GROMACS .gro file of C-alpha atoms in nm:
model
  367
    1MET     CA    1   3.703   0.359   0.355
    2SER     CA    2   3.588   0.476   0.768
    3MET     CA    3   3.384   0.255   0.940
    4GLU     CA    4   3.145   0.648   0.945
    5ASN     CA    5   3.140   0.659   0.560
    6ALA     CA    6   3.104   0.262   0.516
    7ILE     CA    7   2.778   0.248   0.774
    8PHE     CA    8   2.651   0.587   0.540
    9LEU     CA    9   2.693   0.365   0.238
   10GLN     CA   10   2.533   0.106   0.379
   11LYS     CA   11   2.244   0.257   0.468
   12ASN     CA   12   2.227   0.420   0.178
   13VAL     CA   13   2.254   0.133  -0.033
   14GLY     CA   14   1.952  -0.041   0.202
   15PHE     CA   15   1.728   0.311   0.192
   16CYS     CA   16   1.711   0.300  -0.192
   17ASN     CA   17   1.619  -0.117  -0.169
   18ALA     CA   18   1.363  -0.097   0.101
   19LEU     CA   19   1.194   0.200  -0.107
   20LYS     CA   20   1.175  -0.012  -0.412
   21ARG     CA   21   1.086  -0.343  -0.158
   22ILE     CA   22   1.385  -0.485  -0.323
   23CYS     CA   23   1.504  -0.747  -0.032
   24ILE     CA   24   1.837  -0.951  -0.072
   25GLU     CA   25   1.779  -1.314   0.001
   26GLY     CA   26   2.068  -1.448   0.275
   27PHE     CA   27   2.232  -1.116   0.382
   28GLU     CA   28   2.211  -1.251   0.741
   29TYR     CA   29   2.483  -1.526   0.661
   30SER     CA   30   2.693  -1.269   0.460
   31THR     CA   31   3.029  -1.167   0.708
   32LEU     CA   32   2.949  -0.816   0.658
   33TYR     CA   33   2.630  -0.884   0.860
   34LYS     CA   34   2.845  -1.088   1.105
   35ARG     CA   35   3.093  -0.830   1.168
   36ILE     CA   36   2.764  -0.575   1.211
   37GLU     CA   37   2.587  -0.841   1.418
   38LYS     CA   38   2.935  -0.849   1.653
   39MET     CA   39   2.979  -0.445   1.714
   40ILE     CA   40   2.614  -0.446   1.818
   41ALA     CA   41   2.698  -0.725   2.111
   42ASP     CA   42   3.012  -0.537   2.205
   43GLU     CA   43   2.830  -0.170   2.215
   44GLU     CA   44   2.532  -0.341   2.353
   45LYS     CA   45   2.761  -0.505   2.673
   46LYS     CA   46   2.923  -0.106   2.740
   47GLU     CA   47   2.796   0.085   3.019
   48GLU     CA   48   2.757   0.411   2.824
   49LYS     CA   49   2.602   0.278   2.512
   50ASN     CA   50   2.625   0.517   2.158
   51GLU     CA   51   2.292   0.531   2.085
   52LYS     CA   52   2.367   0.666   1.728
   53LEU     CA   53   2.614   0.421   1.674
   54LEU     CA   54   2.337   0.130   1.763
   55VAL     CA   55   2.000   0.305   1.559
   56ASP     CA   56   2.257   0.349   1.248
   57LEU     CA   57   2.444  -0.024   1.322
   58TRP     CA   58   2.097  -0.203   1.394
   59GLU     CA   59   1.907   0.061   1.063
   60CYS     CA   60   2.174  -0.130   0.875
   61ASN     CA   61   2.093  -0.477   0.959
   62LEU     CA   62   1.730  -0.402   0.881
   63LEU     CA   63   1.744  -0.266   0.536
   64LEU     CA   64   1.974  -0.492   0.381
   65SER     CA   65   1.812  -0.804   0.538
   66TYR     CA   66   1.555  -1.020   0.468
   67GLN     CA   67   1.474  -1.129   0.803
   68LEU     CA   68   1.621  -1.146   1.143
   69ASP     CA   69   1.605  -1.355   1.437
   70SER     CA   70   1.341  -1.306   1.720
   71LYS     CA   71   1.614  -1.234   2.005
   72MET     CA   72   1.764  -0.940   1.807
   73LEU     CA   73   1.465  -0.752   1.654
   74SER     CA   74   1.314  -0.777   2.033
   75ILE     CA   75   1.597  -0.547   2.111
   76CYS     CA   76   1.630  -0.351   1.783
   77VAL     CA   77   1.286  -0.276   1.771
   78PRO     CA   78   1.219  -0.124   2.087
   79CYS     CA   79   1.487   0.105   2.083
   80LEU     CA   80   1.442   0.228   1.680
   81LEU     CA   81   1.109   0.294   1.801
   82LYS     CA   82   1.255   0.512   2.098
   83PHE     CA   83   1.448   0.681   1.856
   84ALA     CA   84   1.136   0.758   1.644
   85LEU     CA   85   0.982   0.913   1.914
   86LYS     CA   86   1.228   1.170   1.896
   87LYS     CA   87   1.099   1.538   1.943
   88GLU     CA   88   1.399   1.796   1.890
   89GLU     CA   89   1.287   2.032   1.601
   90ASP     CA   90   1.563   2.051   1.411
   91GLU     CA   91   1.668   1.994   1.014
   92GLU     CA   92   1.793   1.647   1.026
   93THR     CA   93   1.527   1.524   1.253
   94PRO     CA   94   1.246   1.442   1.012
   95LYS     CA   95   1.571   1.269   0.812
   96GLU     CA   96   1.632   1.043   1.037
   97VAL     CA   97   1.322   0.920   1.158
   98GLU     CA   98   1.200   0.834   0.824
   99MET     CA   99   1.515   0.624   0.828
  100ALA     CA  100   1.375   0.480   1.148
  101LEU     CA  101   1.087   0.400   1.066
  102LEU     CA  102   1.139   0.301   0.681
  103SER     CA  103   1.370   0.045   0.868
  104LEU     CA  104   1.089  -0.101   1.113
  105SER     CA  105   0.877  -0.105   0.769
  106ASN     CA  106   1.125  -0.347   0.644
  107ILE     CA  107   1.020  -0.629   0.895
  108LYS     CA  108   0.780  -0.841   0.778
  109PHE     CA  109   0.675  -1.121   1.008
  110TYR     CA  110   0.804  -1.076   1.320
  111ARG     CA  111   0.603  -1.231   1.639
  112ALA     CA  112   0.666  -1.061   2.005
  113GLU     CA  113   0.485  -0.895   2.253
  114LYS     CA  114   0.308  -0.598   2.177
  115GLU     CA  115   0.436  -0.406   2.508
  116LEU     CA  116   0.763  -0.446   2.268
  117TYR     CA  117   0.592  -0.187   2.020
  118LEU     CA  118   0.207  -0.138   2.025
  119ASN     CA  119   0.227   0.177   2.223
  120GLU     CA  120   0.509   0.346   2.094
  121ILE     CA  121   0.409   0.282   1.697
  122LYS     CA  122   0.039   0.405   1.796
  123GLU     CA  123   0.180   0.741   1.958
  124ILE     CA  124   0.387   0.792   1.615
  125ILE     CA  125   0.094   0.761   1.387
  126ARG     CA  126  -0.110   0.991   1.620
  127ASN     CA  127   0.147   1.231   1.709
  128HIS     CA  128   0.160   1.292   1.347
  129GLN     CA  129  -0.235   1.303   1.289
  130GLU     CA  130  -0.222   1.600   1.489
  131HIS     CA  131   0.120   1.765   1.410
  132HIS     CA  132   0.174   1.675   1.108
  133ASN     CA  133   0.589   1.608   1.171
  134LEU     CA  134   0.667   1.317   0.938
  135THR     CA  135   0.750   1.325   0.599
  136ARG     CA  136   0.536   1.088   0.410
  137LEU     CA  137   0.735   0.802   0.307
  138ALA     CA  138   0.791   0.807   0.769
  139TYR     CA  139   0.405   0.817   0.792
  140GLN     CA  140   0.357   0.527   0.529
  141SER     CA  141   0.649   0.338   0.686
  142ALA     CA  142   0.499   0.366   1.007
  143TRP     CA  143   0.121   0.206   0.896
  144GLN     CA  144   0.358  -0.049   0.687
  145PHE     CA  145   0.523  -0.212   1.024
  146LEU     CA  146   0.171  -0.181   1.192
  147MET     CA  147  -0.026  -0.324   0.879
  148ASN     CA  148   0.275  -0.590   0.900
  149ARG     CA  149   0.202  -0.675   1.240
  150SER     CA  150  -0.142  -0.747   1.229
  151LEU     CA  151  -0.075  -1.037   0.942
  152VAL     CA  152   0.030  -1.241   1.270
  153TYR     CA  153  -0.234  -1.082   1.535
  154ARG     CA  154  -0.522  -0.999   1.334
  155ASP     CA  155  -0.650  -0.853   1.672
  156LEU     CA  156  -0.444  -0.531   1.571
  157LYS     CA  157  -0.832  -0.469   1.374
  158GLY     CA  158  -0.968  -0.288   1.575
  159ILE     CA  159  -0.693  -0.083   1.681
  160VAL     CA  160  -0.621   0.010   1.328
  161MET     CA  161  -0.977   0.079   1.206
  162ASN     CA  162  -1.119   0.235   1.538
  163GLU     CA  163  -0.894   0.419   1.705
  164LEU     CA  164  -0.690   0.474   1.443
  165HIS     CA  165  -0.875   0.541   1.194
  166PHE     CA  166  -0.667   0.403   0.923
  167ALA     CA  167  -0.923   0.475   0.657
  168ARG     CA  168  -1.029   0.843   0.709
  169GLU     CA  169  -0.667   0.907   0.743
  170VAL     CA  170  -0.535   0.766   0.496
  171GLY     CA  171  -0.834   0.856   0.234
  172LYS     CA  172  -0.706   1.194   0.263
  173GLU     CA  173  -0.372   1.147   0.296
  174LEU     CA  174  -0.402   0.967  -0.054
  175GLU     CA  175  -0.575   1.294  -0.199
  176GLU     CA  176  -0.343   1.549  -0.035
  177PHE     CA  177  -0.073   1.341  -0.186
  178ALA     CA  178  -0.170   1.263  -0.554
  179LYS     CA  179  -0.272   1.691  -0.575
  180CYS     CA  180   0.085   1.757  -0.434
  181VAL     CA  181   0.304   1.578  -0.675
  182ASP     CA  182   0.358   1.745  -1.008
  183TRP     CA  183   0.284   1.455  -1.254
  184LYS     CA  184   0.307   1.641  -1.557
  185LYS     CA  185   0.633   1.810  -1.430
  186GLU     CA  186   0.812   1.456  -1.339
  187LYS     CA  187   0.666   1.301  -1.592
  188GLU     CA  188   0.882   1.555  -1.862
  189GLU     CA  189   1.202   1.605  -1.587
  190GLU     CA  190   1.222   1.256  -1.517
  191MET     CA  191   1.154   1.063  -1.834
  192GLY     CA  192   1.002   0.778  -1.669
  193LYS     CA  193   1.194   0.739  -1.357
  194GLU     CA  194   1.056   0.638  -1.031
  195THR     CA  195   1.048   0.872  -0.796
  196LYS     CA  196   1.057   0.889  -0.446
  197GLU     CA  197   0.709   1.067  -0.430
  198LYS     CA  198   0.599   0.760  -0.702
  199LEU     CA  199   0.755   0.497  -0.482
  200VAL     CA  200   0.538   0.634  -0.197
  201LEU     CA  201   0.225   0.577  -0.361
  202MET     CA  202   0.371   0.274  -0.477
  203ARG     CA  203   0.448   0.146  -0.102
  204TRP     CA  204   0.027   0.265  -0.036
  205PHE     CA  205  -0.043   0.004  -0.272
  206HIS     CA  206   0.065  -0.270   0.014
  207VAL     CA  207  -0.019  -0.074   0.304
  208LEU     CA  208  -0.381  -0.096   0.165
  209PHE     CA  209  -0.393  -0.455  -0.016
  210ILE     CA  210  -0.357  -0.530   0.396
  211PHE     CA  211  -0.610  -0.326   0.480
  212PHE     CA  212  -0.849  -0.466   0.251
  213GLY     CA  213  -0.865  -0.826   0.360
  214LEU     CA  214  -0.855  -0.710   0.743
  215CYS     CA  215  -1.195  -0.472   0.718
  216ASN     CA  216  -1.548  -0.594   0.653
  217LEU     CA  217  -1.759  -0.233   0.660
  218TRP     CA  218  -1.829   0.004   0.456
  219ASN     CA  219  -1.907   0.337   0.597
  220GLU     CA  220  -1.773   0.689   0.579
  221GLU     CA  221  -1.453   0.612   0.649
  222PHE     CA  222  -1.426   0.363   0.453
  223ILE     CA  223  -1.581   0.534   0.165
  224GLY     CA  224  -1.317   0.849   0.190
  225LEU     CA  225  -1.084   0.612   0.112
  226VAL     CA  226  -1.158   0.476  -0.242
  227GLY     CA  227  -1.184   0.822  -0.286
  228GLY     CA  228  -0.862   0.841  -0.226
  229ILE     CA  229  -0.793   0.612  -0.401
  230ALA     CA  230  -0.983   0.738  -0.659
  231TRP     CA  231  -0.804   1.050  -0.644
  232VAL     CA  232  -0.472   0.863  -0.729
  233LEU     CA  233  -0.597   0.657  -1.019
  234ARG     CA  234  -0.743   0.929  -1.161
  235ALA     CA  235  -0.389   1.173  -1.118
  236ALA     CA  236  -0.164   0.878  -1.221
  237LYS     CA  237  -0.371   0.842  -1.571
  238GLU     CA  238  -0.129   0.864  -1.870
  239ASN     CA  239   0.190   0.986  -1.636
  240HIS     CA  240   0.241   0.572  -1.478
  241LYS     CA  241   0.071   0.327  -1.564
  242LYS     CA  242   0.245   0.119  -1.297
  243ILE     CA  243   0.016   0.271  -1.010
  244SER     CA  244  -0.274   0.298  -1.235
  245GLU     CA  245  -0.244  -0.123  -1.281
  246LYS     CA  246  -0.213  -0.147  -0.876
  247TYR     CA  247  -0.470   0.134  -0.752
  248ILE     CA  248  -0.705  -0.029  -1.042
  249TYR     CA  249  -0.714  -0.389  -0.883
  250LEU     CA  250  -0.756  -0.227  -0.496
  251LEU     CA  251  -1.081  -0.083  -0.621
  252GLY     CA  252  -1.126  -0.428  -0.800
  253ASN     CA  253  -1.050  -0.536  -0.440
  254ALA     CA  254  -1.329  -0.303  -0.301
  255ALA     CA  255  -1.562  -0.379  -0.583
  256LYS     CA  256  -1.608  -0.760  -0.517
  257ARG     CA  257  -1.668  -0.686  -0.138
  258ARG     CA  258  -2.033  -0.846   0.001
  259ASP     CA  259  -1.988  -0.581   0.232
  260VAL     CA  260  -1.882  -0.291  -0.039
  261LYS     CA  261  -2.268  -0.074  -0.143
  262VAL     CA  262  -2.184  -0.082  -0.519
  263GLU     CA  263  -2.408   0.193  -0.612
  264GLY     CA  264  -2.185   0.433  -0.370
  265LEU     CA  265  -1.894   0.327  -0.550
  266LEU     CA  266  -2.135   0.490  -0.827
  267LYS     CA  267  -2.205   0.792  -0.660
  268ILE     CA  268  -1.812   0.893  -0.505
  269GLY     CA  269  -1.704   0.838  -0.889
  270VAL     CA  270  -1.500   0.555  -0.880
  271VAL     CA  271  -1.644   0.363  -1.138
  272ASP     CA  272  -1.616   0.679  -1.370
  273SER     CA  273  -1.261   0.690  -1.294
  274VAL     CA  274  -1.162   0.332  -1.409
  275LEU     CA  275  -1.387   0.466  -1.758
  276GLU     CA  276  -1.184   0.769  -1.772
  277GLU     CA  277  -0.841   0.505  -1.697
  278ILE     CA  278  -0.968   0.291  -2.040
  279GLN     CA  279  -1.070   0.544  -2.254
  280GLN     CA  280  -0.678   0.687  -2.315
  281SER     CA  281  -0.504   0.656  -2.649
  282THR     CA  282  -0.283   0.454  -2.504
  283LEU     CA  283  -0.316   0.136  -2.256
  284ASN     CA  284  -0.068  -0.111  -2.116
  285GLU     CA  285  -0.148  -0.535  -2.092
  286GLY     CA  286  -0.145  -0.491  -1.687
  287VAL     CA  287  -0.393  -0.164  -1.693
  288THR     CA  288  -0.645  -0.324  -1.907
  289PHE     CA  289  -0.651  -0.660  -1.722
  290GLN     CA  290  -0.757  -0.452  -1.412
  291SER     CA  291  -0.989  -0.246  -1.587
  292CYS     CA  292  -1.161  -0.566  -1.732
  293HIS     CA  293  -1.122  -0.740  -1.366
  294PHE     CA  294  -1.265  -0.465  -1.199
  295PHE     CA  295  -1.580  -0.364  -1.452
  296LEU     CA  296  -1.628  -0.812  -1.391
  297LYS     CA  297  -1.623  -0.831  -1.003
  298ILE     CA  298  -1.892  -0.517  -1.075
  299SER     CA  299  -2.162  -0.653  -1.298
  300GLU     CA  300  -2.117  -1.008  -1.075
  301ARG     CA  301  -2.239  -0.785  -0.776
  302LEU     CA  302  -2.540  -0.671  -0.993
  303LYS     CA  303  -2.632  -1.005  -1.067
  304GLU     CA  304  -2.692  -1.049  -0.745
  305LYS     CA  305  -3.075  -1.041  -0.632
  306THR     CA  306  -3.178  -0.886  -0.290
  307ASP     CA  307  -3.556  -1.103  -0.271
  308ASN     CA  308  -3.593  -0.987   0.107
  309ASP     CA  309  -3.555  -0.622   0.079
  310GLU     CA  310  -3.774  -0.433  -0.170
  311LEU     CA  311  -3.588  -0.128  -0.169
  312GLU     CA  312  -3.235  -0.295  -0.175
  313GLU     CA  313  -3.358  -0.471  -0.480
  314GLY     CA  314  -3.457  -0.118  -0.640
  315ASN     CA  315  -3.146   0.046  -0.558
  316ARG     CA  316  -2.935  -0.296  -0.737
  317LYS     CA  317  -3.166  -0.248  -1.038
  318ALA     CA  318  -3.121   0.146  -1.027
  319THR     CA  319  -2.746   0.071  -1.068
  320LYS     CA  320  -2.782  -0.198  -1.263
  321MET     CA  321  -2.914   0.043  -1.555
  322GLU     CA  322  -2.727   0.299  -1.525
  323ILE     CA  323  -2.398   0.177  -1.486
  324PHE     CA  324  -2.488  -0.055  -1.860
  325GLU     CA  325  -2.597   0.300  -1.961
  326LYS     CA  326  -2.247   0.424  -1.886
  327LEU     CA  327  -2.040   0.125  -2.036
  328GLU     CA  328  -2.336   0.136  -2.387
  329GLU     CA  329  -2.254   0.475  -2.434
  330GLU     CA  330  -1.867   0.403  -2.489
  331GLY     CA  331  -1.932   0.115  -2.664
  332TYR     CA  332  -1.834  -0.090  -2.368
  333ASP     CA  333  -2.072  -0.330  -2.298
  334ASP     CA  334  -2.023  -0.626  -2.545
  335THR     CA  335  -1.618  -0.630  -2.436
  336ILE     CA  336  -1.702  -0.670  -2.038
  337THR     CA  337  -1.945  -0.972  -2.170
  338SER     CA  338  -1.793  -1.129  -2.380
  339TYR     CA  339  -1.449  -1.123  -2.149
  340HIS     CA  340  -1.696  -1.241  -1.857
  341GLU     CA  341  -1.797  -1.548  -2.081
  342PHE     CA  342  -1.462  -1.619  -2.137
  343LEU     CA  343  -1.309  -1.613  -1.764
  344HIS     CA  344  -1.645  -1.876  -1.682
  345LEU     CA  345  -1.538  -2.115  -1.949
  346LEU     CA  346  -1.173  -2.086  -1.828
  347LYS     CA  347  -1.364  -2.161  -1.446
  348VAL     CA  348  -1.560  -2.448  -1.597
  349ASN     CA  349  -1.254  -2.581  -1.770
  350LYS     CA  350  -1.040  -2.587  -1.473
  351ILE     CA  351  -0.762  -2.337  -1.670
  352ASP     CA  352  -0.526  -2.127  -1.476
  353PHE     CA  353  -0.613  -1.755  -1.628
  354ASP     CA  354  -0.359  -1.634  -1.506
  355ALA     CA  355  -0.159  -1.880  -1.691
  356ILE     CA  356  -0.262  -1.799  -2.007
  357SER     CA  357  -0.106  -1.482  -2.246
  358LEU     CA  358  -0.304  -1.273  -2.473
  359ASP     CA  359  -0.326  -0.990  -2.608
  360ILE     CA  360  -0.634  -0.839  -2.378
  361SER     CA  361  -0.556  -0.495  -2.463
  362GLU     CA  362  -0.803  -0.617  -2.823
  363TYR     CA  363  -1.074  -0.635  -2.607
  364PHE     CA  364  -1.109  -0.237  -2.588
  365VAL     CA  365  -1.119   0.025  -2.914
  366ASN     CA  366  -1.040   0.354  -2.745
  367VAL     CA  367  -1.295   0.591  -2.824
   0.00000   0.00000   0.00000
C-alpha cells in the first residue's frame, strides 16, 4: 500500500471512530504510532515543510489516539487550527476543515497556554456564526474542542456564554438541525443505522452536558437553548430512542437547577414534550427512566416554598397545579408519586439505584 493510501485509510478509520466517540486506548504505544511520530519529526526538521502531509499525519494521530503528550499537542494544535481557518472557497475545503476540527475535538484533557488556541477557535466559531461556512459536524467539533478546554480552565465560562453566546447560537442550531433531518425517510431507508446527522446530534449531547455544568443563568438565551433541546426531543420521538434518552436527560439536568424556572419550562413546552415522549406505544428502559427522572426533579422543585416572595410563591403554586392537572389528565400522577417514594426509600437505605435492574417501563400505562 502506498503512503498516500495508508494515510487515507487511517484517517477514514479515525473519522468513523471519532464520529461515534470510540476510543482506541494504547494506540500511542503501537509501532504504527511511533512510525507516524517519526515521520512528523522528520518533516518538521525540513526547511521547506510539506504542510498538507503534516496536517494529514497529525489528524491520523489525533483521530486514533486516546491521548497525546503535551509537547506534541503544543505543536499540532496551532497547526490544525491554522489549517481550519482556511479561507479558500472550493469543494474540498469544507471537508478538509471538518476533518481538522473533528481531530481537535478528539483531544480530551490538555493543559496549554491559551495563546496557542483561544483566538483561533473563537475566530472559527464567530466566522461560522456570521457566514455559515462550516459543516454541522465541523461547527459541533469546534465547540467540542473549546468545551473540553473549559473542563481544565473554568475561566473560559465567560467567553463561552458572553462572547460567543453558546446558548443562543446552539439553541438555534439544534432547532434548525432537528427540522432539516428527514427522520421518517432515514428511519425507512437506514433501518436503525446511525446516520451522520444522528451521530452529530449525539455528539452535541456531550457538549451540552459540559455547558450545563458551567452555566448558572436563566435568561432568554438559556431559554432558547432549552427550547432547542425540546425541538430535538420532539423530532426524535418514535425515530431514535437513544437520542430521546440523552436529550430527556439534559432536560432533567435543567429541571434540577435552582436558577431554572419551572414555570419557564412549562411555558416553552418542555413538560409537554416529555409527556408526549412517554405516551408512545413503545418505550425502552432508558427513555422511561429519564422521563421518570425528569418529573421527579420537577416535583422536587415544586416542593420548594418561597416564603420571602409572595409573587414567587404564587407562581410556584400555580405551576404546581397546572403540571399536576396535566399528569392527572394522562393518568401519571400516581406513577410519579410512587416513583418518588421508591427512590426516597433507596436513598434512606443507601442502596445504589444505578445498580438495580428493574422493568421500570411498567410504571407507565400508555394511553
